[in-house]
Coordinates of C-alpha atoms in Angstrom, one line a residue:
Q29 CA 0.0 0.0 0.0
G30 CA 3.1 2.2 -0.2
K31 CA 3.3 2.9 3.6
R32 CA 6.2 2.5 6.0
V33 CA 6.1 0.1 8.9
L34 CA 7.8 0.3 12.3
V35 CA 8.2 -2.8 14.4
V36 CA 9.3 -2.4 18.0
C37 CA 10.0 -5.1 20.6
Q38 CA 11.8 -5.5 23.8
K39 CA 13.3 -8.8 22.8
K40 CA 16.2 -8.8 20.3
A41 CA 15.4 -12.4 19.3
A42 CA 11.9 -11.5 18.2
L43 CA 13.1 -8.8 15.9
D44 CA 15.7 -11.2 14.5
V45 CA 13.0 -13.7 13.7
V46 CA 10.9 -11.1 11.8
Y47 CA 14.0 -9.9 9.9
K48 CA 15.0 -13.4 9.0
R49 CA 11.5 -14.2 7.6
L50 CA 11.5 -11.0 5.5
K51 CA 15.0 -11.8 4.3
E52 CA 13.6 -15.2 3.0
I53 CA 11.4 -13.3 0.6
E54 CA 14.2 -11.0 -0.4
V55 CA 13.0 -7.7 0.9
H56 CA 15.7 -7.2 3.5
P57 CA 17.6 -4.5 1.4
F58 CA 14.6 -2.2 2.2
I59 CA 14.5 -3.0 6.0
A60 CA 16.7 -1.4 8.7
L61 CA 17.3 -3.6 11.7
V62 CA 18.2 -1.4 14.7
H63 CA 19.3 -3.0 18.0
D64 CA 21.6 -0.2 19.0
F65 CA 21.0 3.2 17.5
K66 CA 24.8 4.1 17.8
N67 CA 26.5 0.9 16.7
D68 CA 24.0 0.0 13.9
R69 CA 24.1 3.5 12.4
K70 CA 27.0 2.7 10.1
D71 CA 25.3 -0.4 8.6
I72 CA 22.1 1.6 7.9
Y73 CA 24.1 4.3 6.2
A74 CA 25.8 1.7 4.1
Q75 CA 22.3 0.3 3.1
L76 CA 21.2 3.8 2.1
S77 CA 24.3 4.3 0.1
K78 CA 23.8 1.0 -1.7
Q79 CA 20.2 1.8 -2.5
I80 CA 21.2 5.2 -4.0
D81 CA 23.8 3.4 -6.2
S82 CA 21.1 0.9 -7.2
L83 CA 18.4 3.4 -8.4
Y84 CA 19.1 2.7 -12.1
E85 CA 19.1 -1.1 -11.5
Y86 CA 15.8 -0.9 -9.7
Q87 CA 14.2 1.2 -12.4
H88 CA 15.4 -1.1 -15.0
K89 CA 14.0 -4.2 -13.3
N90 CA 10.6 -2.5 -12.8
N91 CA 10.4 -1.5 -16.4
S92 CA 11.1 -5.1 -17.5
L93 CA 8.0 -6.4 -15.5
D94 CA 4.4 -6.5 -16.8
T95 CA 2.6 -4.8 -13.9
I96 CA -0.9 -5.4 -15.3
Y97 CA -0.2 -9.1 -15.9
L98 CA 1.0 -9.5 -12.3
E99 CA -2.0 -7.7 -10.8
R100 CA -4.5 -9.6 -13.0
N101 CA -3.0 -13.0 -12.1
F102 CA -3.0 -11.9 -8.4
L103 CA -6.7 -11.1 -8.6
Q104 CA -7.5 -14.3 -10.4
F105 CA -5.7 -16.5 -7.9
S106 CA -7.3 -14.5 -5.0
R107 CA -10.8 -15.0 -6.4
R108 CA -10.3 -18.7 -7.0
I109 CA -8.9 -19.1 -3.5
E110 CA -12.0 -17.4 -2.2
Q111 CA -14.3 -19.6 -4.2
I112 CA -12.6 -22.8 -3.0
C113 CA -12.7 -21.6 0.6
D114 CA -16.4 -20.8 0.2
E115 CA -17.0 -24.4 -1.0
L116 CA -14.9 -25.8 1.8
D117 CA -16.8 -23.6 4.3
E118 CA -20.1 -25.0 2.9
F119 CA -18.8 -28.5 3.2
K120 CA -17.7 -27.7 6.8
S121 CA -21.2 -26.3 7.6
A122 CA -22.9 -29.4 6.2
L123 CA -20.4 -31.7 8.0
F124 CA -21.3 -30.2 11.4
D125 CA -25.0 -29.4 10.8
E126 CA -27.1 -31.1 13.5
R127 CA -30.5 -29.8 12.5
E128 CA -31.7 -32.8 10.5
A129 CA -30.6 -35.9 12.5
G130 CA -29.8 -34.3 15.8
V131 CA -26.1 -35.1 15.3
S132 CA -23.6 -34.0 12.7
V133 CA -23.0 -36.1 9.7
K134 CA -19.4 -36.2 10.8
E135 CA -20.4 -38.1 13.9
L136 CA -22.6 -40.4 11.7
Y137 CA -19.6 -41.1 9.6
L138 CA -17.5 -41.9 12.6
T139 CA -20.1 -44.2 14.3
S140 CA -21.2 -46.2 11.2
D141 CA -19.6 -48.6 8.7
I142 CA -21.0 -49.1 5.2
N143 CA -19.2 -52.5 5.0
E144 CA -21.0 -53.9 8.1
A145 CA -24.5 -55.5 8.0
S146 CA -27.5 -53.1 7.7
V147 CA -31.1 -53.2 6.8
N148 CA -33.1 -50.8 4.6
M149 CA -34.7 -48.0 6.6
K150 CA -35.5 -45.6 3.9
Q151 CA -39.2 -45.5 4.9
E152 CA -38.7 -45.2 8.7
Y153 CA -35.4 -43.4 9.4
R154 CA -37.1 -39.9 9.7
N155 CA -39.0 -41.2 12.7
F156 CA -35.8 -41.8 14.6
Y157 CA -34.2 -38.6 15.8
I158 CA -30.7 -39.7 16.9
P159 CA -30.6 -37.9 20.3
E160 CA -34.1 -39.2 21.2
M161 CA -33.6 -42.9 20.4
H162 CA -33.0 -43.9 24.0
D163 CA -36.6 -45.0 24.7
F164 CA -36.8 -47.0 21.5
I165 CA -33.4 -48.7 22.1
K166 CA -34.7 -49.7 25.6
K167 CA -37.9 -51.1 24.0
L168 CA -35.8 -52.9 21.3
N169 CA -33.6 -54.6 23.9
T170 CA -36.7 -55.7 25.9
Y171 CA -38.5 -56.9 22.8
T172 CA -35.5 -58.8 21.5
A173 CA -35.1 -60.6 24.8
Y174 CA -38.8 -61.5 25.0
S175 CA -39.0 -62.5 21.3
N176 CA -36.1 -65.0 21.7
Q177 CA -38.1 -66.6 24.5
F178 CA -41.7 -66.4 23.2
D179 CA -41.6 -65.9 19.4
R180 CA -40.7 -69.5 18.6
E181 CA -43.1 -72.0 16.9
S182 CA -42.0 -74.6 19.4
Y183 CA -43.2 -72.5 22.3
L184 CA -46.6 -73.9 23.4
L185 CA -48.2 -70.4 23.7
Y186 CA -46.8 -69.2 20.4
D187 CA -50.3 -68.9 18.8
R188 CA -51.8 -67.2 21.8
K189 CA -54.2 -64.2 21.9
P190 CA -52.3 -61.1 23.1
F191 CA -52.1 -60.8 26.8
I192 CA -52.9 -57.1 26.9
N193 CA -54.0 -55.5 30.2
Y194 CA -54.6 -59.0 31.7
T195 CA -54.9 -59.3 35.5
V196 CA -54.9 -62.2 37.9
E197 CA -58.7 -62.6 37.3
D198 CA -58.0 -63.2 33.6
L199 CA -55.4 -65.8 34.6
K200 CA -58.0 -67.6 36.7
K201 CA -60.4 -67.6 33.8
I202 CA -57.8 -69.0 31.3
R203 CA -57.0 -71.8 33.7
E204 CA -60.7 -72.7 34.1
I205 CA -61.1 -72.8 30.3
I206 CA -58.1 -75.0 29.8
K207 CA -59.4 -77.4 32.5
N208 CA -62.9 -77.3 31.0
I209 CA -62.0 -78.2 27.4
P210 CA -61.1 -81.9 28.0
E211 CA -64.3 -82.4 30.1
F212 CA -66.5 -80.8 27.5
K213 CA -64.8 -82.8 24.7
F214 CA -65.5 -86.1 26.6
K215 CA -69.2 -85.2 27.1
I216 CA -69.8 -84.3 23.5
E217 CA -68.1 -87.4 22.2
K218 CA -70.1 -89.6 24.6
D219 CA -73.5 -88.0 23.7
T220 CA -72.8 -88.1 20.0
R221 CA -71.6 -91.7 20.1
E222 CA -74.9 -92.7 21.8
I223 CA -77.0 -91.0 19.1
L224 CA -75.0 -92.2 16.1
K225 CA -74.1 -95.6 17.6
T226 CA -70.5 -95.4 16.3
E227 CA -67.2 -94.0 17.5
I228 CA -66.7 -90.3 16.7
D229 CA -64.1 -87.8 17.9
F230 CA -64.6 -84.1 18.8
V231 CA -63.1 -82.8 15.5
R232 CA -65.7 -84.7 13.6
C233 CA -68.4 -83.4 15.9
E234 CA -67.1 -79.9 15.3
N235 CA -67.2 -80.4 11.5
L236 CA -70.8 -81.6 11.8
Q237 CA -71.7 -78.6 14.0
Q238 CA -70.4 -76.3 11.2
R239 CA -72.9 -78.1 8.9
S240 CA -75.8 -77.7 11.3
E241 CA -77.7 -75.5 9.0
G242 CA -77.5 -78.1 6.3
I243 CA -78.5 -80.9 8.7
G244 CA -81.5 -78.7 9.8
N245 CA -82.5 -78.3 6.1
F246 CA -82.1 -82.0 5.6
I247 CA -84.6 -82.7 8.5
Q248 CA -87.1 -80.2 7.1
L249 CA -87.0 -81.7 3.6
L250 CA -87.8 -85.2 4.9
Q251 CA -90.7 -84.4 7.2
E252 CA -93.2 -86.0 4.9
E253 CA -93.2 -89.8 4.4
P254 CA -93.3 -89.8 0.5
S255 CA -90.2 -87.5 0.4
F256 CA -88.4 -89.9 2.8
H257 CA -89.4 -92.9 0.6
Y258 CA -88.1 -91.3 -2.5
F259 CA -84.9 -90.3 -0.6
T260 CA -84.2 -93.9 0.5
F261 CA -84.5 -95.0 -3.2
M262 CA -82.4 -92.1 -4.5
V263 CA -79.4 -92.2 -2.1
P264 CA -77.8 -95.4 -3.5
A265 CA -78.8 -94.7 -7.1
I266 CA -78.0 -91.0 -7.4
E267 CA -75.7 -89.9 -10.3
K268 CA -73.0 -87.3 -10.2
E269 CA -74.8 -85.1 -12.7
A270 CA -78.1 -85.1 -10.7
D271 CA -79.2 -81.5 -10.7
P272 CA -82.2 -79.9 -8.9
L273 CA -82.3 -77.2 -11.6
W274 CA -82.7 -79.8 -14.3
L275 CA -85.6 -81.4 -12.4
S276 CA -87.2 -78.0 -11.9
N277 CA -87.0 -77.2 -15.6
I278 CA -88.6 -80.5 -16.5
E279 CA -91.4 -79.8 -14.0
R280 CA -91.9 -76.3 -15.6
I281 CA -92.2 -77.8 -19.1
V282 CA -94.5 -80.6 -18.0
M283 CA -96.8 -78.1 -16.2
E284 CA -96.9 -76.0 -19.4
C285 CA -98.5 -78.9 -21.1
Y286 CA -101.6 -78.4 -18.9
Q287 CA -102.1 -74.8 -19.9
R288 CA -105.0 -73.8 -22.2
H289 CA -106.7 -77.1 -23.1
G290 CA -104.3 -79.5 -21.5
P291 CA -103.0 -82.8 -23.0
E292 CA -105.1 -85.5 -24.6
I293 CA -105.3 -88.4 -22.1
N294 CA -107.7 -90.9 -23.6
L295 CA -105.4 -92.3 -26.3
S296 CA -102.6 -94.8 -25.7
S297 CA -99.1 -93.6 -26.4
D298 CA -98.9 -95.8 -29.5
E299 CA -102.0 -94.2 -31.0
L300 CA -100.7 -90.6 -30.7
G301 CA -98.8 -90.6 -34.0
K302 CA -101.6 -92.1 -36.0
C303 CA -104.2 -89.8 -34.5
Q304 CA -102.0 -86.7 -35.3
R305 CA -101.7 -87.7 -38.9
V306 CA -105.5 -88.4 -39.3
I307 CA -106.3 -85.0 -37.7
T308 CA -103.8 -83.2 -40.0
K309 CA -105.4 -84.8 -43.1
A310 CA -109.0 -83.9 -41.9
E311 CA -107.9 -80.3 -41.3
E312 CA -106.4 -80.2 -44.8
A313 CA -109.6 -81.6 -46.3
R314 CA -111.6 -78.8 -44.6
N315 CA -109.8 -76.3 -46.8
G316 CA -111.8 -77.3 -50.0
F317 CA -115.5 -77.8 -50.5
F318 CA -115.2 -81.0 -52.5
S319 CA -112.4 -82.5 -50.4
W320 CA -114.4 -81.8 -47.2
T321 CA -117.6 -83.3 -48.7
W322 CA -115.7 -86.4 -49.8
W323 CA -114.2 -86.7 -46.3
K324 CA -117.5 -86.4 -44.5
Y325 CA -119.2 -89.1 -46.6
F326 CA -116.5 -91.5 -47.8
S327 CA -113.4 -91.2 -45.5
K328 CA -112.7 -94.3 -43.5
D329 CA -111.1 -92.1 -40.7
K330 CA -114.3 -90.1 -40.1
A331 CA -115.6 -92.5 -37.4
Y332 CA -112.2 -92.7 -35.7
V333 CA -111.9 -88.9 -35.6
E334 CA -115.4 -88.4 -34.3
D335 CA -114.8 -91.0 -31.6
V336 CA -111.6 -89.2 -30.5
L337 CA -113.4 -85.8 -30.5
K338 CA -116.3 -87.2 -28.5
K339 CA -114.0 -88.7 -25.8
N340 CA -112.5 -85.2 -25.4
D341 CA -116.0 -83.5 -25.3
L342 CA -115.4 -81.9 -28.7
I343 CA -117.6 -81.6 -31.8
T344 CA -116.6 -82.0 -35.5
D345 CA -116.0 -78.4 -36.4
K346 CA -113.0 -76.2 -37.1
K347 CA -112.6 -75.3 -33.4
G348 CA -112.8 -78.9 -32.3
F349 CA -110.1 -79.9 -34.8
Q350 CA -107.8 -77.0 -33.6
I351 CA -108.3 -78.0 -29.9
I352 CA -107.7 -81.7 -30.4
A353 CA -104.5 -80.9 -32.4
E354 CA -103.2 -78.7 -29.5
K355 CA -104.1 -81.4 -27.0
I356 CA -102.2 -84.0 -29.0
D357 CA -99.2 -81.7 -29.2
A358 CA -99.3 -81.2 -25.5
R359 CA -99.6 -84.9 -24.9
L360 CA -96.6 -85.7 -27.1
N361 CA -94.6 -83.1 -25.3
L362 CA -95.7 -84.5 -22.0
E363 CA -94.8 -88.0 -23.1
H364 CA -91.3 -86.9 -24.3
N365 CA -90.4 -85.2 -21.0
L366 CA -91.8 -88.1 -18.9
T367 CA -89.6 -90.4 -20.9
K368 CA -86.6 -88.2 -19.9
L369 CA -87.7 -88.7 -16.3
R370 CA -88.0 -92.5 -16.7
D371 CA -84.5 -92.6 -18.1
K372 CA -83.1 -91.4 -14.7
K373 CA -82.4 -94.5 -12.6
W374 CA -82.5 -92.4 -9.4
L375 CA -86.2 -91.3 -10.0
E376 CA -88.9 -93.7 -8.8
A377 CA -92.6 -94.1 -9.7
V378 CA -92.7 -91.6 -12.6
P379 CA -96.5 -91.1 -13.3
D380 CA -97.9 -92.6 -16.6
K381 CA -101.2 -93.2 -18.3
E382 CA -101.7 -96.4 -16.5
S383 CA -101.7 -94.7 -13.1
S384 CA -104.9 -94.3 -11.3
H385 CA -105.5 -90.7 -12.4
Q386 CA -104.3 -90.9 -16.0
Y387 CA -101.8 -88.1 -16.1
D388 CA -103.6 -86.1 -13.4
K389 CA -102.0 -82.7 -13.0
A390 CA -102.3 -82.7 -9.2
E391 CA -100.6 -86.2 -9.1
L392 CA -97.7 -84.9 -11.2
E393 CA -97.3 -81.8 -9.1
T394 CA -97.3 -83.9 -5.9
W395 CA -94.7 -86.3 -7.5
F396 CA -92.4 -83.4 -8.5
Y397 CA -92.8 -81.8 -5.0
H398 CA -91.6 -84.9 -3.2
Q399 CA -88.9 -85.8 -5.7
K400 CA -87.4 -82.3 -5.5
K401 CA -87.3 -82.5 -1.7
A402 CA -85.8 -86.0 -1.9
L403 CA -83.1 -84.8 -4.4
E404 CA -82.1 -81.8 -2.2
A405 CA -82.0 -84.0 0.9
T406 CA -79.9 -86.6 -1.0
L407 CA -77.4 -83.9 -2.1
I408 CA -77.1 -82.6 1.4
F409 CA -76.8 -86.2 2.8
R410 CA -73.9 -86.9 0.4
S411 CA -72.2 -83.7 1.2
L412 CA -72.1 -84.4 4.9
R413 CA -68.9 -86.4 5.6
N414 CA -69.4 -89.9 7.0
F415 CA -73.2 -89.5 7.2
N416 CA -73.4 -92.8 5.3
E417 CA -71.6 -94.4 8.2
Y418 CA -73.8 -92.8 10.8
F419 CA -77.2 -93.6 9.2
N420 CA -77.9 -96.9 7.3
I421 CA -80.5 -95.6 4.9
K422 CA -81.6 -99.1 3.8
N423 CA -82.6 -100.2 7.3
I424 CA -83.6 -96.9 9.1
E425 CA -87.2 -96.0 9.8
H426 CA -88.5 -92.5 8.9
Q427 CA -89.2 -91.4 12.4
D428 CA -86.0 -92.9 13.7
L429 CA -84.0 -90.8 11.2
L430 CA -85.8 -87.6 12.2
L431 CA -85.5 -88.2 16.0
R432 CA -81.8 -89.2 15.9
T433 CA -80.9 -86.3 13.6
E434 CA -82.8 -83.8 15.8
A435 CA -81.1 -85.2 18.9
L436 CA -77.7 -84.8 17.1
L437 CA -78.5 -81.2 16.3
K438 CA -79.3 -80.5 19.9
V439 CA -76.0 -81.9 21.1
L440 CA -74.1 -80.1 18.4
S441 CA -75.8 -76.8 19.2
T442 CA -73.8 -76.6 22.5
I443 CA -70.4 -76.6 20.7
A444 CA -70.4 -73.2 19.0
P445 CA -71.2 -71.2 22.2
Q446 CA -68.7 -73.1 24.2
I447 CA -65.9 -72.6 21.6
K448 CA -66.8 -68.9 21.4
Y449 CA -66.3 -68.6 25.1
W450 CA -63.0 -70.5 24.9
E451 CA -61.8 -68.2 22.1
S452 CA -62.5 -65.1 24.2
Y453 CA -59.1 -66.0 25.8
L454 CA -57.6 -68.7 23.7
S455 CA -56.8 -68.7 20.0
P456 CA -58.3 -71.3 17.7
A457 CA -54.8 -72.9 17.3
E458 CA -54.5 -73.2 21.1
V459 CA -58.0 -74.7 21.4
S460 CA -57.2 -77.2 18.7
K461 CA -53.9 -78.2 20.5
I462 CA -55.7 -78.8 23.8
I463 CA -58.5 -80.8 22.1
T464 CA -56.4 -83.0 19.8
T465 CA -53.5 -83.6 22.2
E466 CA -52.9 -84.1 25.9
H467 CA -51.5 -80.6 26.4
S468 CA -53.7 -79.1 29.0
E469 CA -51.3 -79.8 31.9
A470 CA -48.4 -78.4 30.0
F471 CA -50.4 -75.3 29.1
L472 CA -51.2 -74.7 32.7
K473 CA -47.6 -75.1 33.8
I474 CA -46.2 -72.7 31.2
L475 CA -49.1 -70.2 31.8
D476 CA -48.3 -70.0 35.5
R477 CA -44.6 -69.6 34.8
D478 CA -44.7 -67.0 32.0
F479 CA -48.0 -65.1 32.6
D480 CA -46.5 -61.8 33.8
A481 CA -43.7 -61.8 31.2
L482 CA -46.2 -62.5 28.4
C483 CA -48.4 -59.7 29.6
D484 CA -45.4 -57.3 29.5
F485 CA -44.3 -58.5 26.1
D486 CA -47.7 -58.4 24.4
T487 CA -48.5 -55.0 25.9
L488 CA -45.1 -53.7 24.7
N489 CA -45.9 -55.1 21.2
F490 CA -49.4 -53.5 21.2
R491 CA -48.0 -50.1 22.1
L492 CA -45.3 -50.0 19.5
E493 CA -46.0 -47.8 16.5
P494 CA -46.4 -49.5 13.1
Y495 CA -43.1 -48.2 11.9
Q496 CA -41.4 -49.4 15.0
K497 CA -42.9 -52.9 14.5
A498 CA -41.7 -52.9 10.9
V499 CA -38.2 -52.0 11.9
I500 CA -38.0 -54.6 14.7
S501 CA -39.3 -57.3 12.5
R502 CA -36.7 -56.5 9.8
L503 CA -33.9 -56.4 12.4
L504 CA -34.9 -59.8 13.9
D505 CA -35.2 -61.4 10.4
E506 CA -31.7 -60.2 9.4
T507 CA -29.9 -61.1 12.6
E508 CA -28.7 -64.7 12.8
N509 CA -28.2 -65.2 16.5
R510 CA -30.9 -62.6 17.5
S511 CA -28.9 -61.5 20.5
E512 CA -29.7 -58.1 22.0
E513 CA -26.2 -56.8 21.3
S514 CA -26.3 -58.0 17.6
V515 CA -29.8 -56.5 17.0
L516 CA -28.9 -53.2 18.6
T517 CA -25.6 -53.0 16.6
L518 CA -27.5 -53.7 13.4
F519 CA -30.1 -51.0 14.2
Q520 CA -27.5 -48.4 15.1
N521 CA -25.5 -49.0 11.9
S522 CA -28.7 -49.1 9.8
I523 CA -30.3 -45.9 11.1
R524 CA -27.0 -44.0 10.8
L525 CA -26.4 -45.1 7.2
A526 CA -30.0 -44.1 6.3
W527 CA -29.4 -40.6 7.8
I528 CA -26.1 -40.4 5.9
D529 CA -27.9 -41.1 2.6
H530 CA -30.5 -38.5 3.5
L531 CA -27.9 -35.8 4.3
E532 CA -25.7 -36.6 1.3
V533 CA -28.8 -36.1 -0.9
K534 CA -29.6 -32.8 0.8
F535 CA -25.9 -31.7 0.8
P536 CA -24.3 -33.1 -2.3
L537 CA -21.0 -31.5 -1.3
L538 CA -20.6 -34.2 1.4
R539 CA -20.0 -36.7 -1.4
M540 CA -16.8 -34.8 -2.4
V541 CA -14.8 -36.8 0.1
S542 CA -15.6 -40.2 -1.5
S543 CA -14.7 -38.9 -5.0
R544 CA -11.7 -37.1 -6.5
Q545 CA -13.4 -33.7 -6.0
M546 CA -12.1 -33.0 -2.5
A547 CA -8.5 -34.0 -3.4
D548 CA -8.6 -31.9 -6.5
L549 CA -9.9 -28.9 -4.6
E550 CA -7.1 -29.3 -2.0
S551 CA -4.5 -29.6 -4.6
E552 CA -5.9 -26.6 -6.5
L553 CA -6.0 -24.5 -3.3
Q554 CA -2.4 -25.3 -2.4
Q555 CA -1.3 -24.4 -6.0
C556 CA -3.3 -21.2 -6.0
I557 CA -1.9 -20.1 -2.6
S558 CA 1.6 -21.0 -3.7
E559 CA 1.1 -18.9 -7.0
K560 CA -0.5 -16.1 -5.0
L561 CA 2.5 -16.0 -2.6
K562 CA 4.9 -16.0 -5.4
I563 CA 3.1 -13.1 -7.2
S564 CA 2.7 -11.3 -3.9
Q565 CA 6.4 -11.4 -3.4
E566 CA 7.1 -10.1 -6.9
I567 CA 4.6 -7.3 -6.5
L568 CA 6.0 -6.4 -3.0
Q569 CA 9.6 -6.2 -4.4
M570 CA 8.4 -4.2 -7.3
K571 CA 6.7 -1.6 -5.1
L572 CA 9.7 -1.5 -2.8
R573 CA 12.0 -0.7 -5.6
E574 CA 9.6 1.8 -7.0
R575 CA 9.6 3.8 -3.7
T576 CA 13.4 4.3 -4.0
Y577 CA 13.3 6.3 -7.3
Y578 CA 9.8 7.8 -7.0
D579 CA 10.0 11.7 -7.0
V580 CA 13.9 11.6 -7.2
E581 CA 15.5 15.0 -7.7

């Protein structure tokens, strides 16, 4: 800046150090070192004399330098140094920023290891603020210890209902239920065995209870004797393709034959074809005067037609011919569908012309009514497992079947309420274990031993947030020995790596360290400082020389 500087110190050594350093950058000819104003005077005058003798040399050196070039390079290096320092300051700020995770990313780097095991926590990490994880870590350690003890399939109470907010009273009720199950099982098996007259276990009784609605429908369908009769015939003869819908459709078609004038019922089945042909010829003859006259007086079919019409209470006119034709068509249709019914080996006593009422509509309706009930009952009977073993259809009486089935339903009706009561405290899997195996004593023993711990574990599990459950589940799945220390180490490493990913995305500068960028910046900064120092020295020497000949007279 073209100013003079005076440095004063009590210690001679300190001044010597300053002088030595300035000498290293070759500015000592322009500095006077005074320790003793008398003894050092001669040396100072010698310096002044030497500078006066060097004025031309100084001016020549300065003229040979490009001042603008030096200053421009000095500014360029200064700006670049400032830019690099700003980037490094920003990096430093990001490195020590604690606002996001509660600790700096520097600490996260130092307390994590990307090469060690970790689990994905990209969805949950924001819920874990590092300084506030103490409560969760405590829960994690407790959960891990309990999980190693109780979350094993071999543990008898593994499939339990959660013991949340249970008290000693609940423990008493659970004990009562466990003791009650074998007793109730024995009673149901005994009562059912007496009704069915065969050995049966509780599981089969439960299966039957689940089909109680079907058994109830079965009883209702067979209340009437004819339905039961057809049922006993149908059970051994039923075919796989037997379909209630098919039978209902045949009934609908048969009943349609009785609409308008109904079917012709006086002729035998063999006569229907002949009669239809004769009627058709007679109707054709009516279309012409001469043909009709010939038919009335000379046709050999006239007497036959008149007899058929008379039996059906019809006269020989146009309307009579139309009605008899419709009745014959209806009869043919009726015969065709009754033949379909007769082809089914599982249908008994299909009505025919030889029956007492000669195709009476009411008789057909009654027959279909009982056959449909028998078919539905048969399908239900076949769908009920082992029902063939329990009821011998060939030898059983109607009332016996109804009474035994109703008695069975009464016994089965007690199962569902009892199981519902059991399952207020026990899971279906536990009930099944106690029923199918002799585990009741073992259940009671484990229950007394672990009740308080199970209450604590299940309550802890219930109070965990969904994201906490997800994290714990993942940690336990990924830890081989599932020790508390291993699980905690895995969690700490995983959560820190997740936060590091977050911070490196938010502050991309942090990634400079793992790339060449940081090393390149350091190298460039050192080079710029070195160049700036070099140029600074040249500019300083130039200005010092300039001061010696400036305003010389």
